[in-house]
PDB file of C-alpha atoms in Angstrom:
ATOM      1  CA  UNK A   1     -14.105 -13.294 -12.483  1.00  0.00           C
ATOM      2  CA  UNK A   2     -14.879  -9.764 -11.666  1.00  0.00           C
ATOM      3  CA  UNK A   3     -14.428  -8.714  -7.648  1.00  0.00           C
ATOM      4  CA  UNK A   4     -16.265  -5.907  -7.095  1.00  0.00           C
ATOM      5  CA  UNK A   5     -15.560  -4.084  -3.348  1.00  0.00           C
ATOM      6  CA  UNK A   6     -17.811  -1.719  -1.907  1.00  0.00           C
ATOM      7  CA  UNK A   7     -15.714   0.261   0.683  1.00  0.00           C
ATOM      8  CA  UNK A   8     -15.357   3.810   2.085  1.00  0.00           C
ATOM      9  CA  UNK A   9     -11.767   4.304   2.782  1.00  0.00           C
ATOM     10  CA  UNK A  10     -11.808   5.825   6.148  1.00  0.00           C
ATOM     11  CA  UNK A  11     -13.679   2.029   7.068  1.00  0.00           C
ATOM     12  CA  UNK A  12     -10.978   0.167   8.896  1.00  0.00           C
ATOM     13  CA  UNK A  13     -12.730  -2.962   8.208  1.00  0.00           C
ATOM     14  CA  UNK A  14     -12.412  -2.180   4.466  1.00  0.00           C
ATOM     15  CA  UNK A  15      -8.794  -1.984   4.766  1.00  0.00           C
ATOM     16  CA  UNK A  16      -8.586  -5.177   6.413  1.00  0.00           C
ATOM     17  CA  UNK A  17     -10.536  -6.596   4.652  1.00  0.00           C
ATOM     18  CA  UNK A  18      -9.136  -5.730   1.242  1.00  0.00           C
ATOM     19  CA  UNK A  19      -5.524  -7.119   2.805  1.00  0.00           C
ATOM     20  CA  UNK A  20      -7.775 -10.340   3.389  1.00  0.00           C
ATOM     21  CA  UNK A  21      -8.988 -10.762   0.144  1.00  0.00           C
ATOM     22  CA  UNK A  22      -5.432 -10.253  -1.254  1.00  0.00           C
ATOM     23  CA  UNK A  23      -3.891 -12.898   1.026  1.00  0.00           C
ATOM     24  CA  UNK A  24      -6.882 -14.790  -0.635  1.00  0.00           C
ATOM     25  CA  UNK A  25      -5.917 -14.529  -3.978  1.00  0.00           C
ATOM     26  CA  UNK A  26      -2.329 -15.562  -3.633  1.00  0.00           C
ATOM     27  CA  UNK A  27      -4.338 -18.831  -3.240  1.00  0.00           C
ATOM     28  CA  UNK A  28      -6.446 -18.923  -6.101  1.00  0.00           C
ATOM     29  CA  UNK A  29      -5.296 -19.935  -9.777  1.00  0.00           C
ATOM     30  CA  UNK A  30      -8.432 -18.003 -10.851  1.00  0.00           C
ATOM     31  CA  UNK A  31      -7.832 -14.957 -13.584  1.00  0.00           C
ATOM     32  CA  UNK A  32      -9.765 -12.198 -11.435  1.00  0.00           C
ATOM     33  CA  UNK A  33     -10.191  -8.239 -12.415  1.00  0.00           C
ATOM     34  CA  UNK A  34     -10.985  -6.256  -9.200  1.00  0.00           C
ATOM     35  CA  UNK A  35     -13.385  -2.980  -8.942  1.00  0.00           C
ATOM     36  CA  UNK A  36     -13.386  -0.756  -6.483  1.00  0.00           C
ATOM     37  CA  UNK A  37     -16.897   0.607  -5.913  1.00  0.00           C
ATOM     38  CA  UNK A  38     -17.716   3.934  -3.557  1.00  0.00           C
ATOM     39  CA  UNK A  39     -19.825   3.778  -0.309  1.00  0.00           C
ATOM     40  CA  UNK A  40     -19.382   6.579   2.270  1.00  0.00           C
ATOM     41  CA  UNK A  41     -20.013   5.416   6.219  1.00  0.00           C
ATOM     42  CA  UNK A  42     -21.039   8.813   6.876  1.00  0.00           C
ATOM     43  CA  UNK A  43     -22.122  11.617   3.596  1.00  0.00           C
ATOM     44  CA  UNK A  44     -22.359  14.341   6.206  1.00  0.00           C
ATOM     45  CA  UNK A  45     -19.818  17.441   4.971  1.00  0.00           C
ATOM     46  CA  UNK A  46     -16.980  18.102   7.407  1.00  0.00           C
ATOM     47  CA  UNK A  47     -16.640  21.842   7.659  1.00  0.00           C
ATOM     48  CA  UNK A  48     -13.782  22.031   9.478  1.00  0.00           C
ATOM     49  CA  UNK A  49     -11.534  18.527  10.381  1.00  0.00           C
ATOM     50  CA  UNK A  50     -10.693  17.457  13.391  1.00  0.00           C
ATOM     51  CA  UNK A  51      -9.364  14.050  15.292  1.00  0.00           C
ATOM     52  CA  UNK A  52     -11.028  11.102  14.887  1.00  0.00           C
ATOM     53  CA  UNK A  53     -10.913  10.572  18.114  1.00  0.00           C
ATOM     54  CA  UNK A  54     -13.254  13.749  19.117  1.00  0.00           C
ATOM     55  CA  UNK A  55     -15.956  12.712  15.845  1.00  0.00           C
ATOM     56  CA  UNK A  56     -15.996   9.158  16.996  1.00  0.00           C
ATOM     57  CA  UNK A  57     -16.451   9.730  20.674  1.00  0.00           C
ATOM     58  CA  UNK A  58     -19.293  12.158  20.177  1.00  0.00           C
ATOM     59  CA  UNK A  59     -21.113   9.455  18.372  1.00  0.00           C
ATOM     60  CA  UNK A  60     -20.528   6.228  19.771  1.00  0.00           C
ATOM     61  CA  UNK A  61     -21.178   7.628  23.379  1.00  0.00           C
ATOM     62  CA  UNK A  62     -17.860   8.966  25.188  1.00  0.00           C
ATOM     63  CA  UNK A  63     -13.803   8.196  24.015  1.00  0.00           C
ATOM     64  CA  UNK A  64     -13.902   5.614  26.360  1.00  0.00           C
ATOM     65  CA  UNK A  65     -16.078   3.344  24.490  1.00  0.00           C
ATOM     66  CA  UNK A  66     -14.448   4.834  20.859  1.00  0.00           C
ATOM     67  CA  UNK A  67     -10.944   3.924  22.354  1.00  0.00           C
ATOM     68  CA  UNK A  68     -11.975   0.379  22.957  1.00  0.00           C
ATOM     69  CA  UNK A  69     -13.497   0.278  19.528  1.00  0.00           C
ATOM     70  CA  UNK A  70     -10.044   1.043  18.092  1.00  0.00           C
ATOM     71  CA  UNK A  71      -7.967  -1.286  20.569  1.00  0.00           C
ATOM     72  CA  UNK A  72      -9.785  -4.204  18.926  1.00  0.00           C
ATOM     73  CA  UNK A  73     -10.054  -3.175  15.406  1.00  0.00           C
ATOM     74  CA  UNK A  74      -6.185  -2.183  15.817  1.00  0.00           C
ATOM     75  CA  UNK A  75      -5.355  -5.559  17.490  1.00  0.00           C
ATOM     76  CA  UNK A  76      -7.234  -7.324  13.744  1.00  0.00           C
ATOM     77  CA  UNK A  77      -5.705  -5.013  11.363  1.00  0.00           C
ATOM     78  CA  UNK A  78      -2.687  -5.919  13.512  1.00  0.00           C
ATOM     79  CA  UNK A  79      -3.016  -9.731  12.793  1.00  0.00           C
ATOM     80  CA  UNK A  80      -2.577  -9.079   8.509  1.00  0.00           C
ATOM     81  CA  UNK A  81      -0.202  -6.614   9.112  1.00  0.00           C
ATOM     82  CA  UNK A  82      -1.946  -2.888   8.822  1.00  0.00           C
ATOM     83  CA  UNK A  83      -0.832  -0.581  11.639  1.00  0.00           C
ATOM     84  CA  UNK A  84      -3.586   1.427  12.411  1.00  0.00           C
ATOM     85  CA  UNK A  85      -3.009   4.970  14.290  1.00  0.00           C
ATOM     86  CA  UNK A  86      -6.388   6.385  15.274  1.00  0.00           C
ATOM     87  CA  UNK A  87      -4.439   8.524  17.120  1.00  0.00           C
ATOM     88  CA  UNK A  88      -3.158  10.620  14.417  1.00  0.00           C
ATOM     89  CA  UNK A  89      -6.338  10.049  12.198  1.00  0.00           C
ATOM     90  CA  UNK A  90      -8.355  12.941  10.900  1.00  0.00           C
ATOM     91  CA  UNK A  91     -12.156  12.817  10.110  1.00  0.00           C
ATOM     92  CA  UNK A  92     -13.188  13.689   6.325  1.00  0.00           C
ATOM     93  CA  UNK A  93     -15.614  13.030   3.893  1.00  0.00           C
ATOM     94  CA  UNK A  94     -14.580  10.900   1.193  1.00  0.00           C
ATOM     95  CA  UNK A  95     -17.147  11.799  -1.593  1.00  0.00           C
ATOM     96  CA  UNK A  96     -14.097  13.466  -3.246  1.00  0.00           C
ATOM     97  CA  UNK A  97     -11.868  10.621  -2.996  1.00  0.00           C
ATOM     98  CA  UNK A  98     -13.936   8.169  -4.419  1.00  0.00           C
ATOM     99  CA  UNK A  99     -14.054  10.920  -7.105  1.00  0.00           C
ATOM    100  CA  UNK A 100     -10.494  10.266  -7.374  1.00  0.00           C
ATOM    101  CA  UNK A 101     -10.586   6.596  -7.169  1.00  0.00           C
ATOM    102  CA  UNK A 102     -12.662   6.350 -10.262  1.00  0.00           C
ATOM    103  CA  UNK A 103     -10.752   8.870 -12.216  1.00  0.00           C
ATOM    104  CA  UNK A 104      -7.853   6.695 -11.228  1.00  0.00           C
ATOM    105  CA  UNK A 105      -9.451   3.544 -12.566  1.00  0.00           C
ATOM    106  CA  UNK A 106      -9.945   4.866 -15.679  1.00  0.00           C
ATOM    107  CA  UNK A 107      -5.795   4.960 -15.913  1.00  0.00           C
ATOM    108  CA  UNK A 108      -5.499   1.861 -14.487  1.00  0.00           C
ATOM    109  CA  UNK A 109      -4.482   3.203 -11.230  1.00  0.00           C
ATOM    110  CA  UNK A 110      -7.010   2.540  -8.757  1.00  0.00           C
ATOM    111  CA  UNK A 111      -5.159  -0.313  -6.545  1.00  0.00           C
ATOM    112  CA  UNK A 112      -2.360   1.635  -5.998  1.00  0.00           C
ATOM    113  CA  UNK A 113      -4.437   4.891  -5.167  1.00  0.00           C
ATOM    114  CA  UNK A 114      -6.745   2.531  -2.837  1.00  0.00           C
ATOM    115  CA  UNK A 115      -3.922   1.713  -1.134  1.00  0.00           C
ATOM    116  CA  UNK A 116      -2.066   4.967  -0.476  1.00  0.00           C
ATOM    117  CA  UNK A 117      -6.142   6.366   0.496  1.00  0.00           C
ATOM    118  CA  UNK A 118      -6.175   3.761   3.278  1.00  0.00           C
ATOM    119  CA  UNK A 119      -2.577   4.735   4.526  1.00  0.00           C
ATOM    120  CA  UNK A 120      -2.450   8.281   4.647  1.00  0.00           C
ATOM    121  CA  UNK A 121      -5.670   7.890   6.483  1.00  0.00           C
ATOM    122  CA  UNK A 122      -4.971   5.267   9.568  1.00  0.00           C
ATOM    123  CA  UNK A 123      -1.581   5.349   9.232  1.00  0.00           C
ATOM    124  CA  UNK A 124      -0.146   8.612   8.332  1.00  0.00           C
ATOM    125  CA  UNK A 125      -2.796  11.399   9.820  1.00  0.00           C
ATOM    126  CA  UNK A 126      -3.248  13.189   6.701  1.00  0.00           C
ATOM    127  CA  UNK A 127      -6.661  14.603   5.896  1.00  0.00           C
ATOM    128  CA  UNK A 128      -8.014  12.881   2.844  1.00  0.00           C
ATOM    129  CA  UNK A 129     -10.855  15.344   2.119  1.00  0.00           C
ATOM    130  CA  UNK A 130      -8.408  17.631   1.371  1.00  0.00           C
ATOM    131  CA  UNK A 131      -7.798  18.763  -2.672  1.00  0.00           C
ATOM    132  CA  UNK A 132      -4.404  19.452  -1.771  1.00  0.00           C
ATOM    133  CA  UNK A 133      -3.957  15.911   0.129  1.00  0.00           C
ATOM    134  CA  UNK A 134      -5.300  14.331  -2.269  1.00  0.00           C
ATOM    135  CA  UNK A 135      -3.659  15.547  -5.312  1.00  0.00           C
ATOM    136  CA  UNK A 136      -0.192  14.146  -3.355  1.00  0.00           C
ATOM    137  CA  UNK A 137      -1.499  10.705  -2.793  1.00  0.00           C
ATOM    138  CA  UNK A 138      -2.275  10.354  -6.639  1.00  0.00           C
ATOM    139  CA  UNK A 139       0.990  11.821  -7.617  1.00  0.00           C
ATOM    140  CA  UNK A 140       2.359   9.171  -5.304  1.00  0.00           C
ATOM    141  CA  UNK A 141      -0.236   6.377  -6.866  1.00  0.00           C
ATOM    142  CA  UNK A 142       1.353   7.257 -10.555  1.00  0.00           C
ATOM    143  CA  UNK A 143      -1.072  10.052 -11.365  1.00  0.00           C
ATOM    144  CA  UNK A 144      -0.143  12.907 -12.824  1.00  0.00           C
ATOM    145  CA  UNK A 145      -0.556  15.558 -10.659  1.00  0.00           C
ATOM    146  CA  UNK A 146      -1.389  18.734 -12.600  1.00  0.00           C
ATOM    147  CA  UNK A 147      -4.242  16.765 -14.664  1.00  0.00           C
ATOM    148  CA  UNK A 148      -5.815  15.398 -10.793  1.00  0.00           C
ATOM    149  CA  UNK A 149      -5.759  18.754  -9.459  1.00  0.00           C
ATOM    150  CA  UNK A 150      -7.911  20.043 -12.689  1.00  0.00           C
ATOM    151  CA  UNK A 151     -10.059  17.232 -12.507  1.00  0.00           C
ATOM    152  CA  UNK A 152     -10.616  17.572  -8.770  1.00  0.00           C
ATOM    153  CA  UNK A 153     -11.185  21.115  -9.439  1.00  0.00           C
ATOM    154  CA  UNK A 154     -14.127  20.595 -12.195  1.00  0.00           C
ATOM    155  CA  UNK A 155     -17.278  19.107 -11.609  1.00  0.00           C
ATOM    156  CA  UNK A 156     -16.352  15.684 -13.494  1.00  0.00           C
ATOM    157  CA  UNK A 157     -17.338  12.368 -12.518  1.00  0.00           C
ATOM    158  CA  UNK A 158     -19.514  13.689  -9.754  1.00  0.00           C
ATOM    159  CA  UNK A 159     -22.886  12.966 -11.290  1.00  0.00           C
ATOM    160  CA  UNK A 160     -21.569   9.294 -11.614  1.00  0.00           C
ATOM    161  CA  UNK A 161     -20.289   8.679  -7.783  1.00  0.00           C
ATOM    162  CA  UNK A 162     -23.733  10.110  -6.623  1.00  0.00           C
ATOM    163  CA  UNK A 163     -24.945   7.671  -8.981  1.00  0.00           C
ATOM    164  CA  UNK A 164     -22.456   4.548  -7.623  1.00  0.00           C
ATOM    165  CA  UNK A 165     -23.090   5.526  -4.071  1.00  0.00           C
ATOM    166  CA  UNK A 166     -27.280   5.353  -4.981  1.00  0.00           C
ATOM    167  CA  UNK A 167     -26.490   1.989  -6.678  1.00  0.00           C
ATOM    168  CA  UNK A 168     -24.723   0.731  -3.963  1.00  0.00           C
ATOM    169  CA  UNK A 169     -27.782   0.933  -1.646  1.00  0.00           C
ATOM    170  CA  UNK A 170     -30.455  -0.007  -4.004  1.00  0.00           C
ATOM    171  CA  UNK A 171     -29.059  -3.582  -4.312  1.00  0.00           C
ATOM    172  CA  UNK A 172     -28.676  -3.560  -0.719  1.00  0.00           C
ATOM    173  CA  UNK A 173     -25.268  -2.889   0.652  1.00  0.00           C
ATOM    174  CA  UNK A 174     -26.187  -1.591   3.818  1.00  0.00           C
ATOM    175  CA  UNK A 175     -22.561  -2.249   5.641  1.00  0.00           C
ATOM    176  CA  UNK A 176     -19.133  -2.523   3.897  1.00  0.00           C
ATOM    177  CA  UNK A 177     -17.102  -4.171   3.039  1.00  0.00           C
ATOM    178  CA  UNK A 178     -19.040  -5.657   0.505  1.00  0.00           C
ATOM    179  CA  UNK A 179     -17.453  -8.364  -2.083  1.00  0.00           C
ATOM    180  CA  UNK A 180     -19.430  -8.959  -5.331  1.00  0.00           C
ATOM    181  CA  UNK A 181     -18.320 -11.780  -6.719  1.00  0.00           C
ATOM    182  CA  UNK A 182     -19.194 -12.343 -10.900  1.00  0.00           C
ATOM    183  CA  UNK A 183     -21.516  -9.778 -10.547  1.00  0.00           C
ATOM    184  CA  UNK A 184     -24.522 -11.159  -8.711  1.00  0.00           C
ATOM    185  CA  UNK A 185     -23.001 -13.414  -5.281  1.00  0.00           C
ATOM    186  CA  UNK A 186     -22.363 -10.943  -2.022  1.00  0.00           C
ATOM    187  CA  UNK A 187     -19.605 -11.442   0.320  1.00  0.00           C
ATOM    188  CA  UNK A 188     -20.386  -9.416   3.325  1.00  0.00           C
ATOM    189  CA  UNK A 189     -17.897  -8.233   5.956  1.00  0.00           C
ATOM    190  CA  UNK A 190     -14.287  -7.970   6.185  1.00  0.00           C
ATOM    191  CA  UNK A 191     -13.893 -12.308   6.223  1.00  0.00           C
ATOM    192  CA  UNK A 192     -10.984 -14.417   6.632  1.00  0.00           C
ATOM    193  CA  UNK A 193      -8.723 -15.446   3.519  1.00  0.00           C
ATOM    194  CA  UNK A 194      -9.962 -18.798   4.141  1.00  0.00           C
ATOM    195  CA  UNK A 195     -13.769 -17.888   3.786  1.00  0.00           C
ATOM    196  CA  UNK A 196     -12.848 -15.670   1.085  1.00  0.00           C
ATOM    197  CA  UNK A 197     -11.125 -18.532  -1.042  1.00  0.00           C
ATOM    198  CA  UNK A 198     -13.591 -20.729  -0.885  1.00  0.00           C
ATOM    199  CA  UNK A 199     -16.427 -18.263  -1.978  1.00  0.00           C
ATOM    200  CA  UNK A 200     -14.218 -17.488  -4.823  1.00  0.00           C
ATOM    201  CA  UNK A 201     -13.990 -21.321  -5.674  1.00  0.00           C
ATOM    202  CA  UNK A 202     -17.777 -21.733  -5.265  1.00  0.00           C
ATOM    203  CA  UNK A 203     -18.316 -19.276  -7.633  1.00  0.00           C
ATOM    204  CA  UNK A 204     -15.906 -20.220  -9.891  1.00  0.00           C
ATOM    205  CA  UNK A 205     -17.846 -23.631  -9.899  1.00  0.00           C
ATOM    206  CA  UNK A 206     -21.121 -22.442  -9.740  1.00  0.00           C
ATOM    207  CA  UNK A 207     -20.530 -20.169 -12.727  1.00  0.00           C
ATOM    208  CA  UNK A 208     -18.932 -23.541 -14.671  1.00  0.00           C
ATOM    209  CA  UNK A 209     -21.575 -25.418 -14.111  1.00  0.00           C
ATOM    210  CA  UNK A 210     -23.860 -22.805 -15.628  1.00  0.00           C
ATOM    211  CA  UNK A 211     -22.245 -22.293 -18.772  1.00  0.00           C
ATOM    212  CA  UNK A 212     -21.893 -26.158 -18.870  1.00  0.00           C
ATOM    213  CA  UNK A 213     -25.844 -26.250 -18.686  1.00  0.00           C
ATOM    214  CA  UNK A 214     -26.629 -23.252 -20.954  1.00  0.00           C
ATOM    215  CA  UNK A 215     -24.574 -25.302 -23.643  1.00  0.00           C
TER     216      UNK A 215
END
């Protein structure tokens, strides 16, 4: 079964939510092949970066209100192990890293780049619309890191993110994360193991049963 996850990686939600899924699949006797699939919270460029803190606060009406956004989402990243620091986090755009994420899929690379995206970004403070940044995290993720920098450097694979990201909202992904599940069943939200095992197993049967009655 293919998993495909619409996420932005600066989504805390999407982090969790990806830990979910894998505490989900240590469950399932299932073969599964996952894809990661780009979706950005916010496309608007960020000229010059600055704390989360400040961006967030300025949009969801004062830091008081942003702070006790990220006491709860800290408290559930918290409860499958993530420690989130939204204290060190910096705002970016992440067209250019889910540039990177699908170069890195395309040398079988893309969990471990995933995973080092959401890191350096609640965890570590770095700023992840940064070439420089994240030419590291690939090196780090088993990329070679001359080749990334050239890539990040050209114009490649852009046309096909824009395309992904347009994708993503003409079937109707309006909030991430989004699990699609053998292509055509939606798993919305960043859901317990427990609700994400058994959507799996539905669709493993579901799927069965069609084959069974297409025979």
């Amino acid at each position: 079964m293919e998993i495909e996850i619409y996420a932005d990686v600066v989504c805390p939600w999407c982090w969790i939510g990806k830990r979910r899924l894998e505490q989900a699949l240590e469950s399932y006797d299932g073969e599964v092949t996952v894809r990661f699939r780009p979706f950005q919270l916010d496309p608007t460029p960020v000229t010059e970066p600055k704390p989360l803190v400040e961006a967030l606060a300025a949009k969801f009406g004062g830091r008081e209100r942003a702070e006790e956004m990220f006491t709860h989402v800290t408290q559930v990243a918290a409860g499958v192990g993530l420690d989130l620091r939204f204290d060190r986090a910096v705002q970016a755009n992440t067209f250019e890293a889910h540039r990177l994420i699908r170069y890195a899929t395309e040398r079988g690379r893309a969990a471990e780049l995933v995973e080092a995206l959401y890191r350096a970004h609640f965890h570590d403070g770095v700023d992840i619309g940064s070439t420089d940044a994240l030419v590291k995290l690939a090196a780090e993720a088993g990329l070679d890191e001359a080749e990334t920098r050239d890539h990040l450097e050209s114009n490649l694979g852009r046309r096909e993110v824009a395309a992904e990201l347009a994708t993503a909202h003409q079937i109707g992904v309006s909030s991430v994360p989004t699990f699609v599940l053998a292509g055509k069943y939606a798993v919305t939200g960043a859901q317990e193991p427990e609700t994400l095992l058994a959507a799996l197993r539905e669709v493993e049967q579901r799927e069965a049963d069609h084959r069974e009655s297409a025979e």
